Coordinates of C-alpha atoms and ligand atoms in Angstrom, one line a residue:
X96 CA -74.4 102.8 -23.6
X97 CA -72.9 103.4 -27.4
X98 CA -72.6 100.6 -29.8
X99 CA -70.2 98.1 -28.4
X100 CA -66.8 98.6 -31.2
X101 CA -65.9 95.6 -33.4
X102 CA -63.2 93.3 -31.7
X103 CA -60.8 94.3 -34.4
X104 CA -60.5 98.5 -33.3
X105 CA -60.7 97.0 -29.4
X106 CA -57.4 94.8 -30.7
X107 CA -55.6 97.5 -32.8
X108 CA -55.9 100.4 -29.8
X109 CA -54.9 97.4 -27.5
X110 CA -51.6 96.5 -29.8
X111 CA -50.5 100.2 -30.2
X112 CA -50.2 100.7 -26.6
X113 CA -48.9 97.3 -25.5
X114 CA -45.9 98.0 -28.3
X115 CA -45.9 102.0 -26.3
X116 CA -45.7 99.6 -23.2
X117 CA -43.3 97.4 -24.2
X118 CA -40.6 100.2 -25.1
X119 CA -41.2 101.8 -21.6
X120 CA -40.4 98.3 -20.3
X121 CA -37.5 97.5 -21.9
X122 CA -36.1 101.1 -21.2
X123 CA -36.4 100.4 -17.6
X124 CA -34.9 97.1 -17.6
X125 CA -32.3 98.6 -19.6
X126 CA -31.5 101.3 -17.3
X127 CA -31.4 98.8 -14.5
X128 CA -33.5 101.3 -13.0
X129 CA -35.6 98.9 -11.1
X130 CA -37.0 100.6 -7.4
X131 CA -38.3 97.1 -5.3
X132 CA -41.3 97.2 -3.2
X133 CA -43.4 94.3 -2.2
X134 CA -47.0 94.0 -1.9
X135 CA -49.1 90.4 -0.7
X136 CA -46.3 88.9 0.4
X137 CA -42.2 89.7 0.8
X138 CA -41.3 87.8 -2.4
X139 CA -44.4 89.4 -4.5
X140 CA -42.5 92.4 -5.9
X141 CA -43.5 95.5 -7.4
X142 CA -41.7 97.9 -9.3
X143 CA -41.3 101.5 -10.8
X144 CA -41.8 100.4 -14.1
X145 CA -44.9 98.3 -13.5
X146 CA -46.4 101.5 -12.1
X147 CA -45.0 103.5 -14.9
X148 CA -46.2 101.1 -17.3
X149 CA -49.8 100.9 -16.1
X150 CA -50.4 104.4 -15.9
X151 CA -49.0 104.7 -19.7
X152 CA -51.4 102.1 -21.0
X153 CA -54.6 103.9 -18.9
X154 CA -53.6 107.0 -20.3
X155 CA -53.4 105.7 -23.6
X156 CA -56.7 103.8 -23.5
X157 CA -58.6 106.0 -21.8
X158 CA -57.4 108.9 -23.8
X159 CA -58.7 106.6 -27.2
X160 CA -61.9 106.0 -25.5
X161 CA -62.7 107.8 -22.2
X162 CA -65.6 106.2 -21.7
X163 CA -64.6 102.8 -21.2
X164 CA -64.0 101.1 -17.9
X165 CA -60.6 99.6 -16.7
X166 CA -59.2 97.0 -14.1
X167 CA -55.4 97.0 -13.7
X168 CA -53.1 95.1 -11.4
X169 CA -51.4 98.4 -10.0
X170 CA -54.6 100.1 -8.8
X171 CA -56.3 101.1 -11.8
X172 CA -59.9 100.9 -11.6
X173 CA -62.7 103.0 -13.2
X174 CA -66.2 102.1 -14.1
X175 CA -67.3 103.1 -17.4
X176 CA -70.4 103.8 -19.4
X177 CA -69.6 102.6 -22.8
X178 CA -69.8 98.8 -21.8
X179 CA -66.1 98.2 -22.4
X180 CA -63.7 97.5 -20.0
X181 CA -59.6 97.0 -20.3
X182 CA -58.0 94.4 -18.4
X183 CA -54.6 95.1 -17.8
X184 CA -51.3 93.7 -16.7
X185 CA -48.4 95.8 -17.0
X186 CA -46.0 93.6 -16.6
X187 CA -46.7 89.9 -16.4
X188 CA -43.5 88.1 -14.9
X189 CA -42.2 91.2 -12.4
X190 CA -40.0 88.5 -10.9
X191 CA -38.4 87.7 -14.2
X192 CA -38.0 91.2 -15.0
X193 CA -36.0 92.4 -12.1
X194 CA -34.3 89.0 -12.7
X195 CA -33.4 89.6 -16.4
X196 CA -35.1 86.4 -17.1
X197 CA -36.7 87.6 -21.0
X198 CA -40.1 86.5 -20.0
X199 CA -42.1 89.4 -18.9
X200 CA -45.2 90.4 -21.2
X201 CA -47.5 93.8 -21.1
X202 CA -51.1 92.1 -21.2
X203 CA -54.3 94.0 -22.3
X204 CA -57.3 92.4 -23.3
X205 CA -60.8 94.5 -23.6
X206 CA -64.1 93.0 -22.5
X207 CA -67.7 93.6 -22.4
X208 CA -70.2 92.5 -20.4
X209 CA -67.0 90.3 -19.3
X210 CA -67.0 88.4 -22.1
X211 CA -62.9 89.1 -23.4
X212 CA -63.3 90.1 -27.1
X213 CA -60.0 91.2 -27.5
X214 CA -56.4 90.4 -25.9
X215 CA -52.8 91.5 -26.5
X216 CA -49.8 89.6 -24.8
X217 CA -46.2 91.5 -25.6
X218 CA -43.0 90.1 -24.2
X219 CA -41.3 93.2 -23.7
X220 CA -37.7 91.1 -24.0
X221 CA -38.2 89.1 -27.1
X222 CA -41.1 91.0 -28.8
X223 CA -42.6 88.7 -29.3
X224 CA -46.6 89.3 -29.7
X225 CA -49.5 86.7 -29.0
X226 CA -52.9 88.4 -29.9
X227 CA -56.2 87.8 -30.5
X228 CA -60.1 88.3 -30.9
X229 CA -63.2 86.7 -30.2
X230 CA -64.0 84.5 -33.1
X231 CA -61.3 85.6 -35.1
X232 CA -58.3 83.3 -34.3
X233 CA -55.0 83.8 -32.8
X234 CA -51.6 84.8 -33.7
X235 CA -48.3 85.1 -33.2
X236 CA -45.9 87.6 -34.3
X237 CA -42.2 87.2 -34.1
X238 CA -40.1 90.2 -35.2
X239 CA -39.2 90.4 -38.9
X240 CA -41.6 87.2 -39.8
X241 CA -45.0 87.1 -41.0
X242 CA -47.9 86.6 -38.3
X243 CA -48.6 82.6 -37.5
X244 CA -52.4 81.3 -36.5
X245 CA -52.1 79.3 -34.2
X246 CA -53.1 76.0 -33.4
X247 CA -52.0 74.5 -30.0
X248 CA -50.5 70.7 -30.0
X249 CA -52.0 67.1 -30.4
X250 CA -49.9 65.3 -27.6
X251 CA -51.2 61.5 -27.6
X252 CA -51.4 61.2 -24.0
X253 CA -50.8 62.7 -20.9
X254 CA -48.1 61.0 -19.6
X255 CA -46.8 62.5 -23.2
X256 CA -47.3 65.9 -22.2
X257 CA -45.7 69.1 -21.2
X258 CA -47.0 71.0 -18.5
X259 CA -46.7 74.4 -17.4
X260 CA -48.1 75.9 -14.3
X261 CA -47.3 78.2 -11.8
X262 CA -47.1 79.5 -7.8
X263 CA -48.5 82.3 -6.1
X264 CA -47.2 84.3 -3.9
X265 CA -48.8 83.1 -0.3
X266 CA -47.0 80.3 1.7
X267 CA -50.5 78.5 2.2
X268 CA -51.0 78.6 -1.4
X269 CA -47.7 77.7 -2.3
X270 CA -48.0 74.5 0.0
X271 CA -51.5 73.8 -1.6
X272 CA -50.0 73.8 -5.2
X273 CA -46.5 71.9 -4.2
X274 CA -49.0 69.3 -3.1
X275 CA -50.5 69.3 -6.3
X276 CA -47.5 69.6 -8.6
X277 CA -45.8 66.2 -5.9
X278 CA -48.6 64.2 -7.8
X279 CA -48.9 65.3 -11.4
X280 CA -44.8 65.4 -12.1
X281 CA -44.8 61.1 -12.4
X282 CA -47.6 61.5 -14.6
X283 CA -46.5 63.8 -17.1
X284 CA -43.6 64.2 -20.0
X285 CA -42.2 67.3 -17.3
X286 CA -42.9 70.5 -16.0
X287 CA -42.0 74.2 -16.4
X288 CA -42.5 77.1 -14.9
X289 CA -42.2 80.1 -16.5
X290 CA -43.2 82.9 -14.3
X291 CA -45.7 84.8 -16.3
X292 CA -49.0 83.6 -16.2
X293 CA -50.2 85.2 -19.5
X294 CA -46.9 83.8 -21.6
X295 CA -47.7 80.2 -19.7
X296 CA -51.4 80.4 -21.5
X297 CA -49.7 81.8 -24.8
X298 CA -47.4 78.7 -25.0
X299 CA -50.2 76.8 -24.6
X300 CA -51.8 78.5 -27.7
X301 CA -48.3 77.6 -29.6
X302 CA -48.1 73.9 -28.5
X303 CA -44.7 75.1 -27.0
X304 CA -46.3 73.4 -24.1
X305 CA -49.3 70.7 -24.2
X306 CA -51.4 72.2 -21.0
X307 CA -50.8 74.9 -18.1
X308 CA -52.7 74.9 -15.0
X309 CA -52.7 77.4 -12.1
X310 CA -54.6 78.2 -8.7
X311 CA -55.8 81.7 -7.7
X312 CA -55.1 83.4 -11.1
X313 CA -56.1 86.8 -10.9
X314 CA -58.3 88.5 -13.8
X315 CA -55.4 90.8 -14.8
X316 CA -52.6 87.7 -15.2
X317 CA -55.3 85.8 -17.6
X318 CA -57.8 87.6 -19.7
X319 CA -55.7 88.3 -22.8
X320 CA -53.8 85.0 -22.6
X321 CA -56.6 83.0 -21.9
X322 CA -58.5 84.1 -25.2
X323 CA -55.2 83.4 -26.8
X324 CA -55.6 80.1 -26.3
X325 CA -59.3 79.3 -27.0
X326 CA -59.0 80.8 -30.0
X327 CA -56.3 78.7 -31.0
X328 CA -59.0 75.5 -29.9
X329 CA -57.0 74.7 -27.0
X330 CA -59.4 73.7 -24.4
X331 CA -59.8 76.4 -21.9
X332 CA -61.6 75.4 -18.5
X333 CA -61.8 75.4 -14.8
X334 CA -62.1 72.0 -13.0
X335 CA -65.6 70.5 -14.3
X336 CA -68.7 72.3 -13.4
X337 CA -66.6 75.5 -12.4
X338 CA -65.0 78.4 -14.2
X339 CA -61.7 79.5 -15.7
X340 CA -59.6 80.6 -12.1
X341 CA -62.3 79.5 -9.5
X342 CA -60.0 78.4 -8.1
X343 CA -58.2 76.4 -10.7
X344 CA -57.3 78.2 -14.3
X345 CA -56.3 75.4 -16.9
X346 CA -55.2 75.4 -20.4
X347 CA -55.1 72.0 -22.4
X348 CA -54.7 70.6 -26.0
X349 CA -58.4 68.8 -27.0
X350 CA -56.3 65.6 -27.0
X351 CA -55.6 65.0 -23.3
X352 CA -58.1 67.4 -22.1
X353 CA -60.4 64.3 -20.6
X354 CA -57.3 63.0 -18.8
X355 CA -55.8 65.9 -17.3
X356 CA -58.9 67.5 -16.1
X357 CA -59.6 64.1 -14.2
X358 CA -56.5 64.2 -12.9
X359 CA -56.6 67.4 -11.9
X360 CA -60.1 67.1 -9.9
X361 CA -58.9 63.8 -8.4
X362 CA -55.4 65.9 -7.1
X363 CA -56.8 69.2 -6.3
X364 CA -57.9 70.0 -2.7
X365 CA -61.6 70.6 -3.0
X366 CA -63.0 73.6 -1.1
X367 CA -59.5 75.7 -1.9
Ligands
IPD422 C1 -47.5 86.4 -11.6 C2 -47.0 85.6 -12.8 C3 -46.7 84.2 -12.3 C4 -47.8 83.5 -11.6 C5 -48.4 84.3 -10.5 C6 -48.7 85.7 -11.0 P1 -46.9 89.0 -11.7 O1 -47.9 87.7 -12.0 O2 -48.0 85.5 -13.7 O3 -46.2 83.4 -13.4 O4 -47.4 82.3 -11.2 O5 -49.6 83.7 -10.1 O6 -49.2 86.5 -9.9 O7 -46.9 89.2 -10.3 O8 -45.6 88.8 -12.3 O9 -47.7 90.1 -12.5
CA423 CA1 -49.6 88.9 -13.2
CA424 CA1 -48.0 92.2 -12.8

């Protein structure tokens, strides 16, 4: 194995191609070129561009450092030797972007020994671009301003806060979480659902939201997003005693963090 890179050459490779990404993405939408195919389930949607996207970001990664392992949502996979591997979801919010709904992000994030040390999350419609490293903060960059560290939100109490979350794509699933979200709406400021798992954990990060939650995340929709929002102190957690996404992913402001992960355990199925 060679000497694992500093987080900040993983994050600059990783920015230069989401920004390739995002162009490709855009174009696409633009061209209204979108070909439909569905994969788990008839309203989980693939298109031309997602392919097209993911290929350009492994060709671009790999062809920076061919040595390095990578796990994307369209298929890519490949074992490395260097230690490092990319984590990538060409387009985060495919509903929204056949939709036209400007809330679909490139994410890449670049871990080793899966430990994420590096993540980039790109909405290719507002260009708007959430990044950041292990141990060296997050940020936001809007185009034409300066980059923002950010810091999440201090709501004073649950019933005070805004929560995101999200569905996936299986009826069984989707009756599991309905059950869940039937409980938590009386108890909260509101909901939203944004349809991009990755943007929902960079909200987070911003305090454009106080908390996100969401069952049966898969690695691609979360690793860049989810180091996002650590690294802007936002707690980031499973239910207690279990992981990040096993089966619950959640994303909450220190201040209600107690209170909502209670909540959560009392609400949530166990054994799902
Ligand atoms: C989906 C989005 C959505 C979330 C789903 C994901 P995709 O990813 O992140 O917000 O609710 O769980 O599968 O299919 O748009 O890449
Ligand atoms: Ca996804
Ligand atoms: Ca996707």
């Amino acid at each position: 194995m060679t000497a694992t890179p500093e987080p900040d050459a993983l994050l600059d490779l990783a920015v230069a191609t989401a920004r390739e990404a995002a162009e490709l993405v855009a174009r696409g939408r633009a061209s209204g070129a979108e070909q439909v195919d569905v994969k788990s389930s008839p309203v989980d949607m693939v298109t031309a561009v997602d392919r097209a996207c993911e290929e350009l970001v492994t060709r671009r990664l790999l062809g920076a450092r061919p040595d390095d392992g990578l796990l994307g949502e369209e298929g890519g996979e490949r074992t490395g030797t260097s230690g490092v591997r990319w984590v990538v979801d060409p387009i985060d919010g495919t509903t929204n972007f056949v939709y036209g709904l400007p809330a679909y992000a490139v994410s890449i994030a670049a871990e080793v020994d899966g430990r994420v040390l590096a993540g980039v999350v790109l909405n290719a419609a507002t260009g708007e671009l959430w990044s950041a490293t292990a141990g060296g903060g997050a940020h936001l960059a809007v185009p034409g301003s300066d980059p923002v560290r950010l810091t999440g939100s201090r709501p004073a109490s649950l019933d005070r806060a805004l929560v995101a979350t999200g569905f996936g794509y299986r009826v069984e699933e989707r009756r599991a979480q309905a059950a869940v979200f039937a409980e938590l709406l009386p108890r909260v400021r509101d909901i939203r659902r944004h349809g991009s798992a990755a943007l929902d954990l960079c909200t987070v990060a911003a305090g454009r939201v106080d908390a996100y939650y969401e069952m049966h995340l898969n690695r691609w929709d979360f690793a860049a997003g989810a180091l996002v929002a650590a690294e802007a102190g936002v707690v980031v957690t499973g239910l207690p005693g279990r992981p990040f996404a096993e089966p619950l992913g959640i994303a909450v402001a220190p201040s209600v963090a107690d209170e909502f992960l209670s909540l959560l355990d009392r609400l949530h199925p166990h054994g799902a």
